């Protein structure tokens, strides 16, 4: 075969973030940039000779070109077999499903998730291991180390293959299967949920739903599952055509960016349930008629109702949530008498817990929920979970949430994001706050006593690996928390995330407006970290 060794020199900015390497498309288009990172991934893996690699992405600009390059490098580096979604497409959950189903060695997922796409937008790449989940930190660290010393990479000098044609092809001795990106995933969903019950719900006269695919990867998945298999009408999926620039939108399913859906759900005569997913299909937002379900509450409610779902009716082994996610799921875990884990931000931290059956459901405040069915968070799965709950309980989304608060109390929760602030200012703000933390303990702030203040550190209970510096926490004796961390997924300057939470179990105070209920803590966070003063921002870029 025509393998060639190409001389290259290292780039100094290829450290994987919360979820792989995310940069501007123009950065990835530099000569050797993508190739260096891919070779660094392959060097970080052991015994790849003769193995199977899954490749797919969210369809954003540069997805196809990158897929062709990676295939040629996989062939040159000794993979025997590649499984590729048609046209290079695979949602992140589908990629995880396929890695597991076909027992692949691993997979490369091309996505910058919810970040905008197009020639001036973002691109991203990450490696998933054989359990279908994002590579753990020891691998991402090793990839980064490799990027710093790389002097050459291997690639085969062959023509591009046809990504369009479903079936088998060969590239310099490596066999390639181009597969339908949707069918394996759709099959898995039918095994988890009561499709008959959901079908009956969807066909009932007073039921309507609206799923916003935001012109990203989930359009074809939603059409196959919601329309073809569950009988929802065509009008139930909006923005269902995937576009390489996501229609110039920002496919982040939250109240700011999924504006069209929000307007529908808070407009006149809204559907029964609204939902959106993100660029690569792993996030979800759930809305009821005139009602927003906070992601942390969504996880708690899913856990509390899991016994209604066929796949989880035998019970949950545990729940895991990322540290900044509200503590609402903890209350459910306590009632169910199951383990509850608090991990750093990043889905990769759930992998060990799921593999060891220490958690069945996982979730994050950043609109991600998932289970042990795969090793990624899963947008459409969450929508089906909610549909299955609605089918069983025959109540509205708002009624289900209100009953949940009645039983468990409410964790008021909000996240304020300050995007694209100068990195040096953001880092200084964080280090100054960290330095101040010891003296905060015991102080009364916003009328409540600080019981701890630290930089979160996590010891994985399965392999005992330690992850330090995972976010500044200021915790109060009544359970309230102020948390600050810098995002690991942005591509412009720094994004400061401020997470605020307060618990309320007074039945008369369960239905306040969130920002109002949290106002004293929001003001305290600004005061402690001097956000306005240091950034000049008088309000956050995004509030979720
Ligand atoms: C990724 C990770 C999530 C994380 C989110 C936000 O999601 O997989 O675990 O919560 O980023 O991370 P950060 O706060 O560091 O920006 P996605 O959907 O972007 O792949």
PDB file of C-alpha atoms in Angstrom, residues 375-536:
ATOM      1  CA  UNK A 375     -21.375   6.070  27.122  1.00  0.00           C
ATOM      2  CA  UNK A 376     -22.330   9.556  25.897  1.00  0.00           C
ATOM      3  CA  UNK A 377     -25.140  11.825  26.878  1.00  0.00           C
ATOM      4  CA  UNK A 378     -28.066  11.404  24.574  1.00  0.00           C
ATOM      5  CA  UNK A 379     -30.508  14.078  23.413  1.00  0.00           C
ATOM      6  CA  UNK A 380     -33.222  12.045  21.711  1.00  0.00           C
ATOM      7  CA  UNK A 381     -33.039   9.354  24.368  1.00  0.00           C
ATOM      8  CA  UNK A 382     -33.930  12.015  26.947  1.00  0.00           C
ATOM      9  CA  UNK A 383     -36.869  13.153  24.819  1.00  0.00           C
ATOM     10  CA  UNK A 384     -38.115   9.556  24.523  1.00  0.00           C
ATOM     11  CA  UNK A 385     -37.665   9.114  28.278  1.00  0.00           C
ATOM     12  CA  UNK A 386     -39.903  12.111  28.911  1.00  0.00           C
ATOM     13  CA  UNK A 387     -42.436  10.938  26.322  1.00  0.00           C
ATOM     14  CA  UNK A 388     -42.535   7.551  28.041  1.00  0.00           C
ATOM     15  CA  UNK A 389     -43.103   9.249  31.422  1.00  0.00           C
ATOM     16  CA  UNK A 390     -45.903  11.366  29.937  1.00  0.00           C
ATOM     17  CA  UNK A 391     -47.472   8.257  28.406  1.00  0.00           C
ATOM     18  CA  UNK A 392     -47.450   6.474  31.765  1.00  0.00           C
ATOM     19  CA  UNK A 393     -48.454   9.347  34.001  1.00  0.00           C
ATOM     20  CA  UNK A 394     -50.979  11.078  31.749  1.00  0.00           C
ATOM     21  CA  UNK A 395     -50.090  14.450  33.257  1.00  0.00           C
ATOM     22  CA  UNK A 396     -48.580  17.591  31.793  1.00  0.00           C
ATOM     23  CA  UNK A 397     -44.859  18.353  32.040  1.00  0.00           C
ATOM     24  CA  UNK A 398     -45.583  21.196  34.482  1.00  0.00           C
ATOM     25  CA  UNK A 399     -47.746  18.966  36.685  1.00  0.00           C
ATOM     26  CA  UNK A 400     -45.039  16.304  36.855  1.00  0.00           C
ATOM     27  CA  UNK A 401     -42.396  18.854  37.834  1.00  0.00           C
ATOM     28  CA  UNK A 402     -44.674  20.517  40.409  1.00  0.00           C
ATOM     29  CA  UNK A 403     -45.424  17.165  42.040  1.00  0.00           C
ATOM     30  CA  UNK A 404     -41.718  16.421  42.136  1.00  0.00           C
ATOM     31  CA  UNK A 405     -40.988  19.687  43.966  1.00  0.00           C
ATOM     32  CA  UNK A 406     -43.830  18.963  46.353  1.00  0.00           C
ATOM     33  CA  UNK A 407     -42.222  15.668  47.326  1.00  0.00           C
ATOM     34  CA  UNK A 408     -38.529  16.547  47.236  1.00  0.00           C
ATOM     35  CA  UNK A 409     -38.432  20.329  47.557  1.00  0.00           C
ATOM     36  CA  UNK A 410     -37.013  22.531  44.818  1.00  0.00           C
ATOM     37  CA  UNK A 411     -33.398  23.276  44.019  1.00  0.00           C
ATOM     38  CA  UNK A 412     -33.623  26.719  42.451  1.00  0.00           C
ATOM     39  CA  UNK A 413     -30.850  26.805  39.905  1.00  0.00           C
ATOM     40  CA  UNK A 414     -29.317  29.070  37.304  1.00  0.00           C
ATOM     41  CA  UNK A 415     -26.088  29.357  35.315  1.00  0.00           C
ATOM     42  CA  UNK A 416     -24.748  32.700  34.131  1.00  0.00           C
ATOM     43  CA  UNK A 417     -22.210  32.590  31.299  1.00  0.00           C
ATOM     44  CA  UNK A 418     -19.865  35.425  30.417  1.00  0.00           C
ATOM     45  CA  UNK A 419     -18.503  34.473  27.000  1.00  0.00           C
ATOM     46  CA  UNK A 420     -15.350  35.602  25.212  1.00  0.00           C
ATOM     47  CA  UNK A 421     -13.797  37.551  28.059  1.00  0.00           C
ATOM     48  CA  UNK A 422     -10.043  38.111  27.871  1.00  0.00           C
ATOM     49  CA  UNK A 423      -8.293  34.985  29.154  1.00  0.00           C
ATOM     50  CA  UNK A 424      -5.902  36.842  31.459  1.00  0.00           C
ATOM     51  CA  UNK A 425      -8.763  38.680  33.171  1.00  0.00           C
ATOM     52  CA  UNK A 426     -10.710  35.441  33.628  1.00  0.00           C
ATOM     53  CA  UNK A 427      -7.727  33.606  35.062  1.00  0.00           C
ATOM     54  CA  UNK A 428      -6.880  36.420  37.440  1.00  0.00           C
ATOM     55  CA  UNK A 429     -10.483  36.573  38.631  1.00  0.00           C
ATOM     56  CA  UNK A 430     -10.409  32.854  39.379  1.00  0.00           C
ATOM     57  CA  UNK A 431      -7.060  32.817  41.123  1.00  0.00           C
ATOM     58  CA  UNK A 432      -7.939  35.851  43.249  1.00  0.00           C
ATOM     59  CA  UNK A 433     -11.200  34.245  44.319  1.00  0.00           C
ATOM     60  CA  UNK A 434      -9.426  30.995  45.113  1.00  0.00           C
ATOM     61  CA  UNK A 435      -6.914  32.859  47.266  1.00  0.00           C
ATOM     62  CA  UNK A 436      -9.798  34.473  49.152  1.00  0.00           C
ATOM     63  CA  UNK A 437     -11.665  31.201  49.760  1.00  0.00           C
ATOM     64  CA  UNK A 438     -10.146  30.136  53.122  1.00  0.00           C
ATOM     65  CA  UNK A 439     -11.256  33.361  54.790  1.00  0.00           C
ATOM     66  CA  UNK A 440     -14.844  32.923  53.573  1.00  0.00           C
ATOM     67  CA  UNK A 441     -15.550  29.856  55.679  1.00  0.00           C
ATOM     68  CA  UNK A 442     -17.829  30.742  58.583  1.00  0.00           C
ATOM     69  CA  UNK A 443     -18.727  34.140  57.111  1.00  0.00           C
ATOM     70  CA  UNK A 444     -22.327  35.151  56.536  1.00  0.00           C
ATOM     71  CA  UNK A 445     -22.958  35.997  52.896  1.00  0.00           C
ATOM     72  CA  UNK A 446     -26.390  36.835  51.486  1.00  0.00           C
ATOM     73  CA  UNK A 447     -27.805  35.970  54.898  1.00  0.00           C
ATOM     74  CA  UNK A 448     -26.393  32.427  54.948  1.00  0.00           C
ATOM     75  CA  UNK A 449     -23.305  30.905  56.525  1.00  0.00           C
ATOM     76  CA  UNK A 450     -20.481  29.611  54.320  1.00  0.00           C
ATOM     77  CA  UNK A 451     -19.689  26.067  55.411  1.00  0.00           C
ATOM     78  CA  UNK A 452     -16.999  25.244  52.847  1.00  0.00           C
ATOM     79  CA  UNK A 453     -15.035  26.977  50.112  1.00  0.00           C
ATOM     80  CA  UNK A 454     -12.591  25.068  47.939  1.00  0.00           C
ATOM     81  CA  UNK A 455     -11.405  24.108  44.470  1.00  0.00           C
ATOM     82  CA  UNK A 456     -13.222  20.861  43.678  1.00  0.00           C
ATOM     83  CA  UNK A 457     -11.103  17.739  43.499  1.00  0.00           C
ATOM     84  CA  UNK A 458     -12.442  14.342  42.433  1.00  0.00           C
ATOM     85  CA  UNK A 459     -11.136  10.897  43.208  1.00  0.00           C
ATOM     86  CA  UNK A 460     -12.620   8.351  40.843  1.00  0.00           C
ATOM     87  CA  UNK A 461     -13.973   5.575  43.089  1.00  0.00           C
ATOM     88  CA  UNK A 462     -13.266   2.938  40.438  1.00  0.00           C
ATOM     89  CA  UNK A 463      -9.650   3.573  39.421  1.00  0.00           C
ATOM     90  CA  UNK A 464      -8.701   6.072  42.162  1.00  0.00           C
ATOM     91  CA  UNK A 465      -7.440   8.612  39.619  1.00  0.00           C
ATOM     92  CA  UNK A 466      -7.504  12.163  40.932  1.00  0.00           C
ATOM     93  CA  UNK A 467      -8.676  15.249  39.024  1.00  0.00           C
ATOM     94  CA  UNK A 468      -7.867  18.546  40.703  1.00  0.00           C
ATOM     95  CA  UNK A 469      -8.880  22.174  40.037  1.00  0.00           C
ATOM     96  CA  UNK A 470     -12.358  21.359  38.781  1.00  0.00           C
ATOM     97  CA  UNK A 471     -14.124  24.537  39.881  1.00  0.00           C
ATOM     98  CA  UNK A 472     -14.360  26.935  42.825  1.00  0.00           C
ATOM     99  CA  UNK A 473     -17.133  26.072  45.262  1.00  0.00           C
ATOM    100  CA  UNK A 474     -18.638  28.187  47.978  1.00  0.00           C
ATOM    101  CA  UNK A 475     -21.135  26.097  49.903  1.00  0.00           C
ATOM    102  CA  UNK A 476     -23.591  27.261  52.545  1.00  0.00           C
ATOM    103  CA  UNK A 477     -24.940  25.422  55.534  1.00  0.00           C
ATOM    104  CA  UNK A 478     -28.464  25.345  54.056  1.00  0.00           C
ATOM    105  CA  UNK A 479     -27.281  23.567  50.898  1.00  0.00           C
ATOM    106  CA  UNK A 480     -27.027  26.687  48.716  1.00  0.00           C
ATOM    107  CA  UNK A 481     -23.957  26.943  46.488  1.00  0.00           C
ATOM    108  CA  UNK A 482     -22.085  29.450  44.366  1.00  0.00           C
ATOM    109  CA  UNK A 483     -19.713  27.812  41.882  1.00  0.00           C
ATOM    110  CA  UNK A 484     -17.364  29.386  39.374  1.00  0.00           C
ATOM    111  CA  UNK A 485     -15.360  27.680  36.671  1.00  0.00           C
ATOM    112  CA  UNK A 486     -13.911  28.453  33.286  1.00  0.00           C
ATOM    113  CA  UNK A 487     -15.440  26.512  30.405  1.00  0.00           C
ATOM    114  CA  UNK A 488     -13.271  23.956  28.658  1.00  0.00           C
ATOM    115  CA  UNK A 489     -15.190  24.053  25.389  1.00  0.00           C
ATOM    116  CA  UNK A 490     -15.043  27.652  24.164  1.00  0.00           C
ATOM    117  CA  UNK A 491     -12.828  28.761  21.306  1.00  0.00           C
ATOM    118  CA  UNK A 492     -12.680  32.515  21.878  1.00  0.00           C
ATOM    119  CA  UNK A 493     -11.056  33.988  24.968  1.00  0.00           C
ATOM    120  CA  UNK A 494     -12.479  32.500  28.158  1.00  0.00           C
ATOM    121  CA  UNK A 495     -16.036  31.707  29.145  1.00  0.00           C
ATOM    122  CA  UNK A 496     -16.734  32.225  32.825  1.00  0.00           C
ATOM    123  CA  UNK A 497     -19.552  30.078  34.158  1.00  0.00           C
ATOM    124  CA  UNK A 498     -21.239  31.052  37.412  1.00  0.00           C
ATOM    125  CA  UNK A 499     -23.590  28.449  38.843  1.00  0.00           C
ATOM    126  CA  UNK A 500     -26.038  29.391  41.581  1.00  0.00           C
ATOM    127  CA  UNK A 501     -28.228  27.054  43.581  1.00  0.00           C
ATOM    128  CA  UNK A 502     -30.537  27.352  46.581  1.00  0.00           C
ATOM    129  CA  UNK A 503     -32.834  24.769  48.131  1.00  0.00           C
ATOM    130  CA  UNK A 504     -36.431  25.499  49.098  1.00  0.00           C
ATOM    131  CA  UNK A 505     -38.904  23.118  50.687  1.00  0.00           C
ATOM    132  CA  UNK A 506     -41.525  25.565  51.888  1.00  0.00           C
ATOM    133  CA  UNK A 507     -44.604  24.555  49.868  1.00  0.00           C
ATOM    134  CA  UNK A 508     -45.624  28.214  49.570  1.00  0.00           C
ATOM    135  CA  UNK A 509     -42.334  29.195  47.956  1.00  0.00           C
ATOM    136  CA  UNK A 510     -41.923  26.548  45.280  1.00  0.00           C
ATOM    137  CA  UNK A 511     -43.120  28.610  42.336  1.00  0.00           C
ATOM    138  CA  UNK A 512     -41.044  31.773  42.373  1.00  0.00           C
ATOM    139  CA  UNK A 513     -39.302  33.121  39.306  1.00  0.00           C
ATOM    140  CA  UNK A 514     -35.812  31.590  39.334  1.00  0.00           C
ATOM    141  CA  UNK A 515     -33.701  34.728  38.913  1.00  0.00           C
ATOM    142  CA  UNK A 516     -35.714  36.494  41.596  1.00  0.00           C
ATOM    143  CA  UNK A 517     -35.424  33.599  44.014  1.00  0.00           C
ATOM    144  CA  UNK A 518     -31.665  33.486  43.513  1.00  0.00           C
ATOM    145  CA  UNK A 519     -31.038  37.234  43.412  1.00  0.00           C
ATOM    146  CA  UNK A 520     -29.186  37.528  46.767  1.00  0.00           C
ATOM    147  CA  UNK A 521     -26.762  34.762  45.780  1.00  0.00           C
ATOM    148  CA  UNK A 522     -26.316  36.161  42.257  1.00  0.00           C
ATOM    149  CA  UNK A 523     -25.369  39.536  43.710  1.00  0.00           C
ATOM    150  CA  UNK A 524     -23.088  37.865  46.243  1.00  0.00           C
ATOM    151  CA  UNK A 525     -21.272  35.970  43.462  1.00  0.00           C
ATOM    152  CA  UNK A 526     -20.639  39.216  41.598  1.00  0.00           C
ATOM    153  CA  UNK A 527     -19.437  40.857  44.748  1.00  0.00           C
ATOM    154  CA  UNK A 528     -17.098  37.995  45.713  1.00  0.00           C
ATOM    155  CA  UNK A 529     -15.553  37.546  42.282  1.00  0.00           C
ATOM    156  CA  UNK A 530     -15.854  41.180  41.137  1.00  0.00           C
ATOM    157  CA  UNK A 531     -17.223  40.029  37.818  1.00  0.00           C
ATOM    158  CA  UNK A 532     -18.711  43.336  36.680  1.00  0.00           C
ATOM    159  CA  UNK A 533     -15.735  45.296  37.885  1.00  0.00           C
ATOM    160  CA  UNK A 534     -13.142  43.091  36.217  1.00  0.00           C
ATOM    161  CA  UNK A 535     -14.906  42.210  32.977  1.00  0.00           C
ATOM    162  CA  UNK A 536     -16.910  45.378  32.413  1.00  0.00           C
TER     163      UNK A 536
END
